mmCIF file of C-alpha atoms in Angstrom:
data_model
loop_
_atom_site.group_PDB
_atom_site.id
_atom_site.type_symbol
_atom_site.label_atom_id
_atom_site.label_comp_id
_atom_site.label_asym_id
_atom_site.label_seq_id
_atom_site.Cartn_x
_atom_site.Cartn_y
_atom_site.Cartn_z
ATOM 1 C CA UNK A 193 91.731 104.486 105.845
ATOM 2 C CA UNK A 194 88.231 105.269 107.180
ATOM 3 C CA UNK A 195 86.489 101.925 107.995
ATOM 4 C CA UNK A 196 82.795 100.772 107.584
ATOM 5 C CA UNK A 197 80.809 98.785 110.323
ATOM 6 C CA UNK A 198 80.790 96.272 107.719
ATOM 7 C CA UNK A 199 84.572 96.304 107.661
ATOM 8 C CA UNK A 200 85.509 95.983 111.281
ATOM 9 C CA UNK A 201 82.963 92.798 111.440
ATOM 10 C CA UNK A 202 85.170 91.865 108.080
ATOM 11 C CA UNK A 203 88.996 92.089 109.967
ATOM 12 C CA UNK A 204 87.436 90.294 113.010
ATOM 13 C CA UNK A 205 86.490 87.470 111.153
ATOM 14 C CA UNK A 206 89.996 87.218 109.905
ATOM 15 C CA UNK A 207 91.309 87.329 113.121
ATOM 16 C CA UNK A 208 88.785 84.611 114.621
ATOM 17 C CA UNK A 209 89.958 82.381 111.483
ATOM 18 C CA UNK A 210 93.807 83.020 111.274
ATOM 19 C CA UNK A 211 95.507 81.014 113.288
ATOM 20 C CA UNK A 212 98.869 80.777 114.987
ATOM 21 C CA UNK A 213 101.298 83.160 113.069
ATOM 22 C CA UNK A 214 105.133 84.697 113.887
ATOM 23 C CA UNK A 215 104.022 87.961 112.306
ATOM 24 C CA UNK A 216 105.029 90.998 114.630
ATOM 25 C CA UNK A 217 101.755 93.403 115.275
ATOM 26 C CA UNK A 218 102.512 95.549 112.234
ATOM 27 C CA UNK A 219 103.243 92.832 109.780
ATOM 28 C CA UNK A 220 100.104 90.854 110.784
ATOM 29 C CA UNK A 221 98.416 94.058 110.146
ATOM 30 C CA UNK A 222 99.687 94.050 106.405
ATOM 31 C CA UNK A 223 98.586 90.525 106.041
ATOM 32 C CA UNK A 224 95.257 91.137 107.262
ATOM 33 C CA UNK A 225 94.597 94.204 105.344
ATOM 34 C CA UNK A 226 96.045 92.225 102.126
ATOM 35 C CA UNK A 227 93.521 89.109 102.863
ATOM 36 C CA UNK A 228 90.654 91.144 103.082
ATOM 37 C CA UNK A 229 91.085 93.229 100.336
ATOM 38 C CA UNK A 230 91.533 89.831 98.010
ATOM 39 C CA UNK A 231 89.558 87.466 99.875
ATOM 40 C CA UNK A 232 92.241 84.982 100.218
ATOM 41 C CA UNK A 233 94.025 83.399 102.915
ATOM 42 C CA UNK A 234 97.038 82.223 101.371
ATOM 43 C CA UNK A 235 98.333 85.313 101.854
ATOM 44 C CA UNK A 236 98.831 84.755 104.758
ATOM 45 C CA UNK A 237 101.697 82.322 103.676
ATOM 46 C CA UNK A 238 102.875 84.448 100.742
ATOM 47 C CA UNK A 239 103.780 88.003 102.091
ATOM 48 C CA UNK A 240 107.656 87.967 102.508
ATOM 49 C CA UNK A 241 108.821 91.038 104.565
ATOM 50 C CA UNK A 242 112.654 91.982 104.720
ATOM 51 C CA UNK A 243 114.100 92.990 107.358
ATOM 52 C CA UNK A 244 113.220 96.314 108.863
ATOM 53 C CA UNK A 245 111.277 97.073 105.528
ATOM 54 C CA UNK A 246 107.805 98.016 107.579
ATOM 55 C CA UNK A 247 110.167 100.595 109.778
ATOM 56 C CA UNK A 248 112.337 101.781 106.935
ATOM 57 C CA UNK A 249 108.796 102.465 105.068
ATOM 58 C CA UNK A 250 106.848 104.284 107.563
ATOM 59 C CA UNK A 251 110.447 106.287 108.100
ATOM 60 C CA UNK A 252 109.849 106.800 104.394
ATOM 61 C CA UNK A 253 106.426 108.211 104.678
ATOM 62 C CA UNK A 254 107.040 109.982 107.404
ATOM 63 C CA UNK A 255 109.608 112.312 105.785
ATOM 64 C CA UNK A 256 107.508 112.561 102.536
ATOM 65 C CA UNK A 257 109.558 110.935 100.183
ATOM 66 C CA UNK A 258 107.997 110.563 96.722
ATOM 67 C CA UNK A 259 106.323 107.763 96.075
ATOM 68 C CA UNK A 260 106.642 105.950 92.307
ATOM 69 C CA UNK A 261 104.049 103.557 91.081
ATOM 70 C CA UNK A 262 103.591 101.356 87.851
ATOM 71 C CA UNK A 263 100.352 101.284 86.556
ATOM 72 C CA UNK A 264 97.260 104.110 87.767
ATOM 73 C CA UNK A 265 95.059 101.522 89.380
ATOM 74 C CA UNK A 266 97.935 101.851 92.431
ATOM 75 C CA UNK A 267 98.223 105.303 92.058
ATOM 76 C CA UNK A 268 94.444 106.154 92.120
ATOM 77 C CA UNK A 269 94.083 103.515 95.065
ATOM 78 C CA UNK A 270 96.826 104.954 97.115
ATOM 79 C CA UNK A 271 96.265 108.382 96.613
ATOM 80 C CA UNK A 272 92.873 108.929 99.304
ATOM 81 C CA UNK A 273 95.453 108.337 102.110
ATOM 82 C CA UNK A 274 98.395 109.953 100.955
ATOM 83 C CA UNK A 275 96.613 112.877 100.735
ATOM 84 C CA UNK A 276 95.301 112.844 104.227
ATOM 85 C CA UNK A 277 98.183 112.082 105.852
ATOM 86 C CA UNK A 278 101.916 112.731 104.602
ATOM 87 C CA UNK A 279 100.923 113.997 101.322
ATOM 88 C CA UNK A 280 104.256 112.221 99.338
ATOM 89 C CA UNK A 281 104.209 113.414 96.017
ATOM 90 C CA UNK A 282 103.217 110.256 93.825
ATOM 91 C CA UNK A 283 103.714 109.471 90.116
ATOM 92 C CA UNK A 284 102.749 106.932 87.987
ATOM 93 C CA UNK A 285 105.367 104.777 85.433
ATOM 94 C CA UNK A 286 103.192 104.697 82.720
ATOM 95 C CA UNK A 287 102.524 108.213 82.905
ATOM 96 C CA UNK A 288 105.747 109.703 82.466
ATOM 97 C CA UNK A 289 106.881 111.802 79.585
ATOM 98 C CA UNK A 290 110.085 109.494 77.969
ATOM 99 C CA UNK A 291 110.717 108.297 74.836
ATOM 100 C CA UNK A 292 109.884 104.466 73.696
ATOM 101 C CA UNK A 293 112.272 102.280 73.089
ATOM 102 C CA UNK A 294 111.552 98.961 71.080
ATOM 103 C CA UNK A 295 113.440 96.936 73.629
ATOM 104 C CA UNK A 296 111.307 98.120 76.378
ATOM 105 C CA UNK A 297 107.538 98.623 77.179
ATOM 106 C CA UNK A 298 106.349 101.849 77.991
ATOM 107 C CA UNK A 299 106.363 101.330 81.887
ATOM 108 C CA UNK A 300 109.612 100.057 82.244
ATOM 109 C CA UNK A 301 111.061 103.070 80.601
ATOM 110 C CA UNK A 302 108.540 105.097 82.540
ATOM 111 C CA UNK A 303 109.757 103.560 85.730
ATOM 112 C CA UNK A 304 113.439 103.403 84.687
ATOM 113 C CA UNK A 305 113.325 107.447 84.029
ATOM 114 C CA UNK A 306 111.588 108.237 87.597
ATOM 115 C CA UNK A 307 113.475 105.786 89.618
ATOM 116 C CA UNK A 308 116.880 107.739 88.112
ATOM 117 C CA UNK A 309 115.066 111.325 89.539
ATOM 118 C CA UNK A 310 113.979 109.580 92.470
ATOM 119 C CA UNK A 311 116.636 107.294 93.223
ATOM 120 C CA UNK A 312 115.817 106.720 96.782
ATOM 121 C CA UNK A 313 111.627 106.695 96.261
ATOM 122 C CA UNK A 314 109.295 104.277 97.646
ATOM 123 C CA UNK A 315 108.667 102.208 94.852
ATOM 124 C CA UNK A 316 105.321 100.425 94.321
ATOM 125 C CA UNK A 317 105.065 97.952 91.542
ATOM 126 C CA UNK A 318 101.878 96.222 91.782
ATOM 127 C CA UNK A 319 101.028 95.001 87.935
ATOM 128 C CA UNK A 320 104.188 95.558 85.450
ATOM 129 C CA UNK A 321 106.191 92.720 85.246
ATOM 130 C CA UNK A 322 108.899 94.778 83.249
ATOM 131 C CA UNK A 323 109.011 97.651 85.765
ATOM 132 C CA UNK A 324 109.772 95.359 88.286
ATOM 133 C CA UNK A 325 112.670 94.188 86.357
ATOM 134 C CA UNK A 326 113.905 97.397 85.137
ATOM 135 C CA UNK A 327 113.883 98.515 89.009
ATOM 136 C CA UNK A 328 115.691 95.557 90.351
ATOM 137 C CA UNK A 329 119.257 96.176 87.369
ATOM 138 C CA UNK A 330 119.383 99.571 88.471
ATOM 139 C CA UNK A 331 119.230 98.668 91.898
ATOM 140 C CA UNK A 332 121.729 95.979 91.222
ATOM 141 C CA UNK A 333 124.161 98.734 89.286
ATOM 142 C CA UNK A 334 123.441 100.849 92.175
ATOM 143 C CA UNK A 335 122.080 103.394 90.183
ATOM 144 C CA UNK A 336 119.505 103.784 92.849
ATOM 145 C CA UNK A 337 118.985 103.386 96.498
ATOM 146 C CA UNK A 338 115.262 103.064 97.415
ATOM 147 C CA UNK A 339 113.540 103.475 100.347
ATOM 148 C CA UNK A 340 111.414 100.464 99.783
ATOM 149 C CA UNK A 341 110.187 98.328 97.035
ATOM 150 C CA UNK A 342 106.966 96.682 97.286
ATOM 151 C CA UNK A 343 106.429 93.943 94.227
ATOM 152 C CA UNK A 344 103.216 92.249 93.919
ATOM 153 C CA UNK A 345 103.123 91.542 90.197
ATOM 154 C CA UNK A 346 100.819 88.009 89.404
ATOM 155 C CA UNK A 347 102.697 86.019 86.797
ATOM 156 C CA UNK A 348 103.529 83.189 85.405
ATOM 157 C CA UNK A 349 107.597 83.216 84.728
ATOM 158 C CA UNK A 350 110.054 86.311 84.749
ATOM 159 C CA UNK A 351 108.745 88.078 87.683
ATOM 160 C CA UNK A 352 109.704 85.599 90.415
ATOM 161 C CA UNK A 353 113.596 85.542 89.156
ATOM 162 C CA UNK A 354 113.434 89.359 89.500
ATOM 163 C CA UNK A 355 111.497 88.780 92.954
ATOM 164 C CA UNK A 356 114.437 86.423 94.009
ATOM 165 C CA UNK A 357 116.884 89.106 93.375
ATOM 166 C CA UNK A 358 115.450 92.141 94.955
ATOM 167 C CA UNK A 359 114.869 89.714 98.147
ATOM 168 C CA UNK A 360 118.722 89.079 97.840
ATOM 169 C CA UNK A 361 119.387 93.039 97.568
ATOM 170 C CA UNK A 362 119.464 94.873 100.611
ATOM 171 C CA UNK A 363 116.673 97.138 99.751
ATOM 172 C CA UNK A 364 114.315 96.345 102.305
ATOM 173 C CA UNK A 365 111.161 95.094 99.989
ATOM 174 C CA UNK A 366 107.621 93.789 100.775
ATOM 175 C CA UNK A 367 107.254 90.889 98.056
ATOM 176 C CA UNK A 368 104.280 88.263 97.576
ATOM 177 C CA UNK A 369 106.516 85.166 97.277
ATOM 178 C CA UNK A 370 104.063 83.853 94.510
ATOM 179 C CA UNK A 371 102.360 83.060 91.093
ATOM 180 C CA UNK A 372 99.331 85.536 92.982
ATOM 181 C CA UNK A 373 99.358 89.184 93.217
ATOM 182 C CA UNK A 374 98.287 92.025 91.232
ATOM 183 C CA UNK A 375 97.900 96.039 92.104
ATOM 184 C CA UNK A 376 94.772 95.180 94.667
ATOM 185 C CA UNK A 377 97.197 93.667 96.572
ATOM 186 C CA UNK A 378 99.884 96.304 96.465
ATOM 187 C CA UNK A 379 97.496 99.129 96.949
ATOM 188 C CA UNK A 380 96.285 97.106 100.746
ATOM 189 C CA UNK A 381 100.056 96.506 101.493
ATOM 190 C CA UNK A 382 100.595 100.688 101.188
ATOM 191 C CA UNK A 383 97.425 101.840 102.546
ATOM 192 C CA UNK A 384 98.271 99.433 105.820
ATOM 193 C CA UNK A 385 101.474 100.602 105.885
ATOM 194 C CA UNK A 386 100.483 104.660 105.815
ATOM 195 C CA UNK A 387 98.337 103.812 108.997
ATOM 196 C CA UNK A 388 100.527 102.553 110.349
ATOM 197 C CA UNK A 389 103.289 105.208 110.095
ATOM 198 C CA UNK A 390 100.277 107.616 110.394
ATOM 199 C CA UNK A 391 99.925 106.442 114.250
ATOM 200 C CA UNK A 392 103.783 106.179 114.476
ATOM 201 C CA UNK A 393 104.790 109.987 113.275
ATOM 202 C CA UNK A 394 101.922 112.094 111.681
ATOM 203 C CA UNK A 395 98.910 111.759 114.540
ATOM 204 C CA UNK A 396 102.426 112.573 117.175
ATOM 205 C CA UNK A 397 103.484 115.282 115.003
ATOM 206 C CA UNK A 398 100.306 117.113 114.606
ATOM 207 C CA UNK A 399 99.966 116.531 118.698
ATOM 208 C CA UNK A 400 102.965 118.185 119.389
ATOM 209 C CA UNK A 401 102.153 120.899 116.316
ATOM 210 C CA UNK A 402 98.497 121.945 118.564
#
């Protein structure tokens, strides 16, 4: 992510104001990047990270494994940095070609038919509420192995049962342990995390590469 003047003067006075924290360095950068882009310190309270998940994602990244998203407001946020570092191949839930079914909305079947091509994506799920759920039986079926899950839906009941049980899986997952959320949210946890893997593998690999 390129940053603004403006935005550096932004992080710092996060970091004047955030107190005493057990994040490691990479996690407190996700927390950061997820206050500033809503405003809102309690996120600093509501990220949940499972083990390894910030390692096993950048791993992820790093080897260009295809990226699945819910709705296109992740997609189109995510997208700027993909494509100027790892370049994963990304697709959108809502977008894919399946055929409705009355028992489920179009995203969850959306997501349900990528995550069975991609069973062992990074998965995204920053709005849908049913794609969340939909990801977490197949994952409990084993019908797929991701990479990572990263679950910021904002609701009001449903989503944090399905929350509970992908933090029980052993997916690793990034989850906003919370009624708060939404794609904004998701969109600053994967844009901190490709900088992140950016400085761990791609800036090395195009070193070595010159």
């Amino acid at each position: 992510m390129e940053w603004h003047a403006t935005d550096a003067q932004s992080l710092a006075i996060i970091d004047d104001e955030f107190g005493d924290h057990v994040f490691s360095p990479a996690e407190y950068e996700i927390v950061r990047r997820s206050i500033y882009a809503t405003g809102d310190f309690e996120y600093k309270s509501l990220i949940r990270f499972s083990d390894s998940a910030l390692q096993a994602g950048a791993a992820a990244l790093a080897a260009r494994t295809t990226i699945i998203v819910d709705v296109p407001m992740v997609q189109v946020g995510i997208s700027y940095d993909i494509q100027n570092t790892f370049a994963n191949p990304i697709y959108c839930g809502i977008d894919a070609p399946a055929r409705p079914q009355k028992e489920k909305t179009r995203v969850a079947w959306g997501m349900e038919t990528l995550a069975k091509r991609y069973p062992e994506g990074i998965f995204v799920v920053g709005q849908a509420k049913t794609a969340l759920t939909i990801l977490v039986d197949l994952i409990e079926v084993e019908e797929i192995k991701p990479a990572l899950v990263i679950a910021t839906p904002a609701s009001f009941m449903n989503v944090d049962t399905a929350k509970e049980r992908l933090r029980d899986s052993l997916v690793p997952n990034i989850i906003i342990d919370s009624r708060k959320g939404g794609a904004m949210v998701a969109v600053a946890i994967i844009d901190g995390l490709v900088d992140l893997a950016w400085q761990a593998y791609g800036q090395a690999g195009n070193n070595q590469q010159s």
